[in-house]
N, CA, C and O of each residue as an XYZ file, in Angstrom:
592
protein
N      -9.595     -3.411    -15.277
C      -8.426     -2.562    -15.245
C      -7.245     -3.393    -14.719
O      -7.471     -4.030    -13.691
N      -5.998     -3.488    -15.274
C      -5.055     -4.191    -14.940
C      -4.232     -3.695    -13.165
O      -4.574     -2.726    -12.487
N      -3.757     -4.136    -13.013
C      -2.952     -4.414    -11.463
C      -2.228     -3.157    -11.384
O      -2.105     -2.454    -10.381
N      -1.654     -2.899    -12.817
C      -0.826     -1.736    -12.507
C      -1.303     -0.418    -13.898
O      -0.663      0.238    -14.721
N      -2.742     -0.558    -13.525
C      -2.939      0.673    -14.259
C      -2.411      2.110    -13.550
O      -2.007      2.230    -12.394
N      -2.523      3.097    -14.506
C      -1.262      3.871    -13.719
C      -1.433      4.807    -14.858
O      -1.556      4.376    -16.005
N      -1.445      6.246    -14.544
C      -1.373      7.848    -15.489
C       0.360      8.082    -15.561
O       0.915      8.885    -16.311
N       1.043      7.168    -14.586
C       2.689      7.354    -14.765
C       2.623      6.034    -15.550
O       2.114      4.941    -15.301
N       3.545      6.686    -16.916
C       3.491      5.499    -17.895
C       4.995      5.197    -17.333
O       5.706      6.084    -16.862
N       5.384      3.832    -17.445
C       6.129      2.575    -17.078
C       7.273      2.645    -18.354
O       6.748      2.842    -19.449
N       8.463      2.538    -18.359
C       9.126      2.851    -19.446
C       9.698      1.519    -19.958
O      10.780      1.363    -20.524
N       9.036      0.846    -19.744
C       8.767     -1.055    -20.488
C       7.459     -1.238    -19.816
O       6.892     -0.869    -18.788
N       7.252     -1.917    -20.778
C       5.628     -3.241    -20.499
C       5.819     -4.096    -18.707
O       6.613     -5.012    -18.494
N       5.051     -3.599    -17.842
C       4.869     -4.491    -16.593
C       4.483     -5.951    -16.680
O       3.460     -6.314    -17.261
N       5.373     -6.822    -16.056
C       4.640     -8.213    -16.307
C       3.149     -8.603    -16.111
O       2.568     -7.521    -16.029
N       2.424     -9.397    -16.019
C       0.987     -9.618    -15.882
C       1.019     -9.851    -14.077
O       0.387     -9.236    -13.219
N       1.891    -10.841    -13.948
C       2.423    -11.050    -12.280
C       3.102    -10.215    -11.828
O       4.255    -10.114    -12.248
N       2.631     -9.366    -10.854
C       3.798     -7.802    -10.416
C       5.099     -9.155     -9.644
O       4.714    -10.324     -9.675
N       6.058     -8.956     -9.225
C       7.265     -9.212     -8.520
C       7.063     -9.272     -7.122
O       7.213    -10.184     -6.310
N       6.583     -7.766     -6.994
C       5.875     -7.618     -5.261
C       4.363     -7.556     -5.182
O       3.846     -6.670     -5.862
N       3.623     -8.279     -4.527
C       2.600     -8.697     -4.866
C       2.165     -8.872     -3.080
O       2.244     -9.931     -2.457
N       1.712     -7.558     -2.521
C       1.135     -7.940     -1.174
C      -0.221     -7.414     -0.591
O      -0.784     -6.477     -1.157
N      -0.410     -7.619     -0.196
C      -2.078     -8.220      0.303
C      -1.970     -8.672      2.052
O      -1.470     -9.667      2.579
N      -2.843     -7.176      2.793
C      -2.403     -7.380      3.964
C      -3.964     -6.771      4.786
O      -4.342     -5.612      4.613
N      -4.520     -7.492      5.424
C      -5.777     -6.754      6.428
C      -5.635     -6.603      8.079
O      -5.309     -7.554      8.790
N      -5.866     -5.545      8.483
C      -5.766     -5.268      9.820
C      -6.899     -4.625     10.326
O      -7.393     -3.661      9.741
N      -7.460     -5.190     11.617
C      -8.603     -4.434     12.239
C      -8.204     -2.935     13.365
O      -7.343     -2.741     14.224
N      -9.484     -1.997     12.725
C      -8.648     -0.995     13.357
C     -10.642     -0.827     14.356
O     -11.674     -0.836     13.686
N     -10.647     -0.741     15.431
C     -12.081     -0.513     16.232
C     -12.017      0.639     16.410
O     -11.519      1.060     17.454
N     -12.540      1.558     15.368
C     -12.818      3.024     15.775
C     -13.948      2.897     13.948
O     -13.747      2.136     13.001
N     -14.941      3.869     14.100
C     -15.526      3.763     12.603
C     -14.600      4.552     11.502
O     -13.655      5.339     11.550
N     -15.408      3.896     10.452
C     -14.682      3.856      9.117
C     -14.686      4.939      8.513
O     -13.988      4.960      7.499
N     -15.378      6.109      8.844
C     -15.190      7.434      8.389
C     -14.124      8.211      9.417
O     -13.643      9.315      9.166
N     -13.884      7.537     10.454
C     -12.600      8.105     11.083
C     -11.387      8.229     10.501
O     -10.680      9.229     10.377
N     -11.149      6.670     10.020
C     -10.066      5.934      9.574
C      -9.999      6.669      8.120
O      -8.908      7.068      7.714
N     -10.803      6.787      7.589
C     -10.718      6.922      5.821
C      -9.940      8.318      6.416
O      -8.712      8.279      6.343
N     -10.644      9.741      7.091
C     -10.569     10.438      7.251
C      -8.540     10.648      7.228
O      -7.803     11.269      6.462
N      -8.275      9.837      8.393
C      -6.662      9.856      8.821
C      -5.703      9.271      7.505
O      -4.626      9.740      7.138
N      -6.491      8.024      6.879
C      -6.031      7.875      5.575
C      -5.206      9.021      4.576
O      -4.018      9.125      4.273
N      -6.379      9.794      4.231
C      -6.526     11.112      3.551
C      -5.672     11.987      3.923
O      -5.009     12.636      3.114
N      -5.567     12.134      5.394
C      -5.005     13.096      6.043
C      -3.296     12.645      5.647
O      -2.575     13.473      5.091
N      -2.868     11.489      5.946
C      -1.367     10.689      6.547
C      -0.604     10.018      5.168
O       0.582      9.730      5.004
N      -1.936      9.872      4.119
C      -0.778      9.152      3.152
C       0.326      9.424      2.446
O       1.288      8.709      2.165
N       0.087     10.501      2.199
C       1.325     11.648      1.388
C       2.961     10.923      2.661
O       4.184     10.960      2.519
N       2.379     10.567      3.366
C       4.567     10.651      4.331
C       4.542      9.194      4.643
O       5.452      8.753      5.345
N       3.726      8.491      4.261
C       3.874      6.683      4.433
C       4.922      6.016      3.756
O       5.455      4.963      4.108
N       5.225      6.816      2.591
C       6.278      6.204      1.620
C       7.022      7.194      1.013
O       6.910      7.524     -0.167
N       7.967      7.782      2.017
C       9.222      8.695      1.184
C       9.822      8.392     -0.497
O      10.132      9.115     -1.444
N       9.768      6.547     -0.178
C      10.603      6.459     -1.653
C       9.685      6.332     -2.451
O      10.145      6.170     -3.581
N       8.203      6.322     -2.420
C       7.062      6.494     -3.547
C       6.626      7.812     -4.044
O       6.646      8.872     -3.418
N       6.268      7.626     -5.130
C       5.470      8.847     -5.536
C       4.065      8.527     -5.977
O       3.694      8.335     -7.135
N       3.198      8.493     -4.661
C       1.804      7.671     -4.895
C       0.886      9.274     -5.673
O       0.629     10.395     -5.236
N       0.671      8.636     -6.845
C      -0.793      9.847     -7.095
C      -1.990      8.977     -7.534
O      -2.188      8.101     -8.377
N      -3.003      9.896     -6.165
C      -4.165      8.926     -6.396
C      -5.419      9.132     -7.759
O      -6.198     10.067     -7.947
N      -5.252      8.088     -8.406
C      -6.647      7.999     -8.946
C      -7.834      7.689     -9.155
O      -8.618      7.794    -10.098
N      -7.857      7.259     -8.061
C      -9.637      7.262     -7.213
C      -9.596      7.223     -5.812
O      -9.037      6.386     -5.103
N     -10.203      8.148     -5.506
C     -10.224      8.368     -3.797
C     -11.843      8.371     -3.473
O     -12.508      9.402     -3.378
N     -12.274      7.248     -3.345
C     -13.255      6.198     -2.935
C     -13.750      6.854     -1.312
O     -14.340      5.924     -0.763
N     -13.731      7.874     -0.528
C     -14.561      8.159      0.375
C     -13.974      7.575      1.358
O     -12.833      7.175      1.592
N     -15.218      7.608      2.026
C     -15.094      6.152      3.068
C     -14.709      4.810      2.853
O     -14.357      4.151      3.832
N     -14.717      4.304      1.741
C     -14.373      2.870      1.453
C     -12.830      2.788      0.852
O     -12.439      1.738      0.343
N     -11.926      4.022      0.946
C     -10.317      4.319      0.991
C      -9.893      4.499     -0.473
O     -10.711      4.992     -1.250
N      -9.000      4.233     -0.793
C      -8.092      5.397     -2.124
C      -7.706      4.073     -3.070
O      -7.975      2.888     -2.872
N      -6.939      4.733     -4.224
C      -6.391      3.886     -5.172
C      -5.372      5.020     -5.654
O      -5.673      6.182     -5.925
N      -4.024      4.403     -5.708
C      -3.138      4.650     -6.243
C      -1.879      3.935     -7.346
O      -1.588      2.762     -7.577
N      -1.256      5.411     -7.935
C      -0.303      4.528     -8.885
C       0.894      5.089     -8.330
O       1.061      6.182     -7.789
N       1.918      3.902     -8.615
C       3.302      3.970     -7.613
C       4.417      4.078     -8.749
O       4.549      3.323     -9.713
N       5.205      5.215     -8.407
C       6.741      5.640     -8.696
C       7.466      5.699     -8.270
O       7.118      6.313     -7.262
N       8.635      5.482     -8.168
C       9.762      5.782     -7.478
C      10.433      3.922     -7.130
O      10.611      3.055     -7.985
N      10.617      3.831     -5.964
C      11.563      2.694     -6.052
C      10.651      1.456     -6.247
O      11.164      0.392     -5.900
N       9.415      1.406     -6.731
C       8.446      0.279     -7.364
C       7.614      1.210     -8.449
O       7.576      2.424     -8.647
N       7.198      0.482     -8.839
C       6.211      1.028    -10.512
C       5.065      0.159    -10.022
O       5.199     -0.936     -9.475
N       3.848      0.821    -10.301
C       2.495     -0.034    -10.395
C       1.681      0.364     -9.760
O       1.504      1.559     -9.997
N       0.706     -0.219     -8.641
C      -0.878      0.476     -8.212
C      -0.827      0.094     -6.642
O      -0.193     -0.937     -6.413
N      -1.264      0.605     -5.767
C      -1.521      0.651     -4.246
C      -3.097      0.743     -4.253
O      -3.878      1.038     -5.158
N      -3.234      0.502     -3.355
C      -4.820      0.179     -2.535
C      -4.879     -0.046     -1.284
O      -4.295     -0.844     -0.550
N      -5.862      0.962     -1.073
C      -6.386      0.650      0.482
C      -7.796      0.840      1.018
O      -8.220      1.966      1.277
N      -8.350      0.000      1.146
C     -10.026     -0.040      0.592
C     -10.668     -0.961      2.411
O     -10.777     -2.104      2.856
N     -10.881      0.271      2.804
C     -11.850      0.624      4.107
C     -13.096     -0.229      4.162
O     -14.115      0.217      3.632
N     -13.118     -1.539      4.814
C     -14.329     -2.356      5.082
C     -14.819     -2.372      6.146
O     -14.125     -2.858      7.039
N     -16.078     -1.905      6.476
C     -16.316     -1.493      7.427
C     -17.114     -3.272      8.084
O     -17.746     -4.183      7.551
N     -16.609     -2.983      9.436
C     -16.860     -4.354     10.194
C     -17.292     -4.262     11.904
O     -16.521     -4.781     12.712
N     -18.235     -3.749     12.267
C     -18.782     -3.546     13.162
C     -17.898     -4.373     14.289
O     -17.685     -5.552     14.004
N     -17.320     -3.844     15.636
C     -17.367     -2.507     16.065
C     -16.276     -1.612     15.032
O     -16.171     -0.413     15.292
N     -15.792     -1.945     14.338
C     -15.275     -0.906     13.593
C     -14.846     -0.850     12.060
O     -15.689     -0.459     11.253
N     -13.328     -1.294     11.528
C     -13.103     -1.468      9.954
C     -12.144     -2.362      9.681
O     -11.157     -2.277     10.412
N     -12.128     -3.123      8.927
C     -11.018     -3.657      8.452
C     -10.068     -2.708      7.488
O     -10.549     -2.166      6.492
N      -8.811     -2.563      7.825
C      -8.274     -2.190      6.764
C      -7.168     -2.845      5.789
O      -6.043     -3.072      6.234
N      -7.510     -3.150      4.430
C      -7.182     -3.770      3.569
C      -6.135     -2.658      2.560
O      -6.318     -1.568      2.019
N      -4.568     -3.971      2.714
C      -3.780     -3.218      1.987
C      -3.672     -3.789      0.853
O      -4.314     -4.819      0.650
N      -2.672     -3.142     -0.333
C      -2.796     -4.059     -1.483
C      -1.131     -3.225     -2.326
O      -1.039     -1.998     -2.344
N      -0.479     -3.744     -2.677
C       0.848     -3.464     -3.168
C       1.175     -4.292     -4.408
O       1.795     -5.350     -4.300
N       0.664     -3.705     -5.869
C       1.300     -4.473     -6.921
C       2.251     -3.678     -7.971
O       2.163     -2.653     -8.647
N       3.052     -4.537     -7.780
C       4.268     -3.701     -8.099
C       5.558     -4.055     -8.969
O       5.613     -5.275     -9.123
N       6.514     -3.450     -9.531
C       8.297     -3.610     -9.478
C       8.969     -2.961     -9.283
O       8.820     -1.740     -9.313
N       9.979     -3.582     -9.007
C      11.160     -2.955     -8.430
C      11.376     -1.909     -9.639
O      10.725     -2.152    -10.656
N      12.299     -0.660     -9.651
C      12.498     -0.103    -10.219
C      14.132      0.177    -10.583
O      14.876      0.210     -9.603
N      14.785      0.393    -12.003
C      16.105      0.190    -12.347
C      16.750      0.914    -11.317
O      15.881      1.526    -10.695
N      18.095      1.166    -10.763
C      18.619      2.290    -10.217
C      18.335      3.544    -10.960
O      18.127      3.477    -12.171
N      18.303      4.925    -10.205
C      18.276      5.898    -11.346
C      16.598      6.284    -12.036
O      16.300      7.299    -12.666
N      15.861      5.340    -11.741
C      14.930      5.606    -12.655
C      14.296      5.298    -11.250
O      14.634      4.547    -10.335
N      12.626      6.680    -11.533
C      11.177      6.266    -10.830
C      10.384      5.239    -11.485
O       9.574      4.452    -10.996
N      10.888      5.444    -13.046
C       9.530      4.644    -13.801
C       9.935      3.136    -14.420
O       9.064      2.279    -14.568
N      11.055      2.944    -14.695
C      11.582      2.147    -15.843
C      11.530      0.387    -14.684
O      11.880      0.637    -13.531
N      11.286     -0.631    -14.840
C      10.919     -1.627    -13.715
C      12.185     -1.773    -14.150
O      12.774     -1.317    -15.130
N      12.681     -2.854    -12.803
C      13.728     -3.961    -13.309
C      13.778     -4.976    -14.020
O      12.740     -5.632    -13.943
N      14.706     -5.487    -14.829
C      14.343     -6.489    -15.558
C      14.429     -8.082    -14.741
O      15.504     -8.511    -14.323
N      13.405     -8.684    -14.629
C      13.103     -9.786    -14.123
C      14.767    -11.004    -14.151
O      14.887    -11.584    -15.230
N      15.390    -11.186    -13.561
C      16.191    -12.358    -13.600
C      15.683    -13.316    -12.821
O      14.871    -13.248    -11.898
N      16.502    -14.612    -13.508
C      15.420    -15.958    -12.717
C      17.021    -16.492    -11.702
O      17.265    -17.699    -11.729
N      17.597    -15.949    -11.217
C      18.830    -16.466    -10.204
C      18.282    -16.129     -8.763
O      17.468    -15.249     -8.485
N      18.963    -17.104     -7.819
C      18.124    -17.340     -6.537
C      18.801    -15.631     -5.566
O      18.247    -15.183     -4.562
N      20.173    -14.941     -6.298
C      19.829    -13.203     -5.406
C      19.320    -12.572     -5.820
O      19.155    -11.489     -5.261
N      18.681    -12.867     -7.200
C      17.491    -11.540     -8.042
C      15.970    -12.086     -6.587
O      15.254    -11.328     -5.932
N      16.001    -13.087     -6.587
C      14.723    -13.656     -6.144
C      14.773    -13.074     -4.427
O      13.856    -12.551     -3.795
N      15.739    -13.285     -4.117
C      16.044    -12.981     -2.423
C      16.462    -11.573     -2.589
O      16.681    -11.182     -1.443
N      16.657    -10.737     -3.308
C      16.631     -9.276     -3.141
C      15.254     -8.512     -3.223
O      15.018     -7.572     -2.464
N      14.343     -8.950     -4.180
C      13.102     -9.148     -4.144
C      12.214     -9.424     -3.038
O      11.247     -8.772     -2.642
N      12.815    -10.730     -2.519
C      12.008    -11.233     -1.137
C      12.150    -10.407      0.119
O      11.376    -10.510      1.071
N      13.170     -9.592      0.072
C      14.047     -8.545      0.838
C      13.305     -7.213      0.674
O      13.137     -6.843      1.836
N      12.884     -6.486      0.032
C      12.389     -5.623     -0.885
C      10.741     -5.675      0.069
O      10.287     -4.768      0.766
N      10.297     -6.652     -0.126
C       8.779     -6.967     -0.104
C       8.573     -6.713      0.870
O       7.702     -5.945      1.279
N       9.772     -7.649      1.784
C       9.124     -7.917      3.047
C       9.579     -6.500      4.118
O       8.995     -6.236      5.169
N      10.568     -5.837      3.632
C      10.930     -4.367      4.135
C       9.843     -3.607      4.151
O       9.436     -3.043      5.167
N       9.222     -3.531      2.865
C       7.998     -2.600      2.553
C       7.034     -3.391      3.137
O       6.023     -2.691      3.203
N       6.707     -5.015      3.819
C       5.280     -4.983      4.764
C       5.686     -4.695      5.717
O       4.968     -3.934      6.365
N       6.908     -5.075      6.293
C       7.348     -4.403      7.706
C       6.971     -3.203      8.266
O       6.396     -2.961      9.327
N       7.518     -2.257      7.104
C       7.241     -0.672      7.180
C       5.387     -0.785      7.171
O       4.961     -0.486      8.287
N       4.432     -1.088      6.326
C       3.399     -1.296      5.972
C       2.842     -1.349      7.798
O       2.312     -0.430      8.422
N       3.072     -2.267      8.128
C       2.108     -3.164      9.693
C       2.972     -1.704     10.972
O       2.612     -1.358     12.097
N       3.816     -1.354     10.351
C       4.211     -0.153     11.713
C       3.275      0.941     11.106
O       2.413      1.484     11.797
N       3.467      1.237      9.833
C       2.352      2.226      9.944
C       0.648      2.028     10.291
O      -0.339      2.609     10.742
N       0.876      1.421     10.017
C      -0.873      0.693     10.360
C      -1.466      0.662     11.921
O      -2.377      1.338     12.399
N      -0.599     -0.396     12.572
C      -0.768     -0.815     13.591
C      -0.236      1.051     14.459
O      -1.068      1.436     15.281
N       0.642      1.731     14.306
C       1.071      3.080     14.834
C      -0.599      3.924     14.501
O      -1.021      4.606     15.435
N      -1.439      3.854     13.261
C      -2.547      4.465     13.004
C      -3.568      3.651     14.371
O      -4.132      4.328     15.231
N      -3.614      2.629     14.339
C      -4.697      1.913     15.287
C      -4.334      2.097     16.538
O      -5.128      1.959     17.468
N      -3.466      2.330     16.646
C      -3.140      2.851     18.060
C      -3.511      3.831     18.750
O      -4.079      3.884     19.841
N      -3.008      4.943     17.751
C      -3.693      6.427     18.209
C      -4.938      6.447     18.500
O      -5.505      6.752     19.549
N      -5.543      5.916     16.969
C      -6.928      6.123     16.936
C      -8.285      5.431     18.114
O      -9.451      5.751     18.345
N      -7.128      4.103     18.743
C      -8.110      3.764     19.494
C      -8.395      3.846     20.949
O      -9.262      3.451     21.728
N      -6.982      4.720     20.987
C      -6.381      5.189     22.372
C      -7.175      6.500     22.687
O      -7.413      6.846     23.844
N      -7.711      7.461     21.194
C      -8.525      8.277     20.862
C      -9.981      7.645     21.120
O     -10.860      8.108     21.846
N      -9.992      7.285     20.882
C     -11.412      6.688     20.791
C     -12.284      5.911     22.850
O     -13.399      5.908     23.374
N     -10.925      5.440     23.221
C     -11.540      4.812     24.307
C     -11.510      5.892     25.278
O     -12.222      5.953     26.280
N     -10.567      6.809     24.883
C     -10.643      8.310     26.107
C     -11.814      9.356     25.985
O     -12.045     10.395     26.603
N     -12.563      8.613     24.821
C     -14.192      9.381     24.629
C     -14.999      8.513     25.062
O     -16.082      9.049     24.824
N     -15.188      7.667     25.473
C     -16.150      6.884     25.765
C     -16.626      7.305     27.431
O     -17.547      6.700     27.981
């Protein structure tokens, strides 16, 4: 299945290489049916400017989604469980999207502010990415050590 398979059809052909292309793991020490659980519960408000609808929601081992709104393409977040607790693995393949449009990508330019608006873009959305994450591992383990 390609990078940006997706039930929201794309209103041009996605490149083979998404634009934004991120890949991020964080350990969270609480178990992995906790985490999937808060997953499930929290993803719907992680990304105001997305319109993630999932098409496979994988349990305990975390979700798969396709992305609209200010990127086009597929999300992932796939729950590895790693004694004392889980890794959690992000995954963002994507494009930018025209102004105006959820679906239609941008068209690729090869000039060094198409490239640094892009690089801008990416790194906003891991920024945002590691606060939500690291804000989830927090709770959960602040939860977790007040049961012990």
């Amino acid at each position: 299945m390609p990078w940006h398979a997706t039930s929201m059809e794309a209103r041009a052909p996605l490149p083979e290489e998404p634009s934004i292309d991120i890949v991020d793991e964080s350990f969270i020490g609480v178990d992995r049916a906790v985490v999937a659980r808060e997953v499930a519960l929290r993803w719907p408000r992680w990304w105001p400017g997305l319109r993630l609808e999932v098409y496979m929601d994988r349990g305990a081992e975390g979700m798969r989604w396709t992305v609209a709104g200010d990127f086009v393409g597929s999300s992932e977040i796939w729950l590895e469980e790693h004694t004392p607790g889980v890794i959690v693995h992000y995954y963002l393949r994507a494009e930018p999207t025209v102004p105006g449009s959820n679906t239609t990508p941008r068209p690729r330019a090869n000039t060094r502010r198409a490239h640094s608006q892009v690089e801008g873009l990416r790194r906003r959305h891991v920024l945002a990415w590691k606060q939500v994450v690291w804000a989830m591992k927090d709770e959960l383990e602040a939860d977790a050590h007040a049961y012990r």
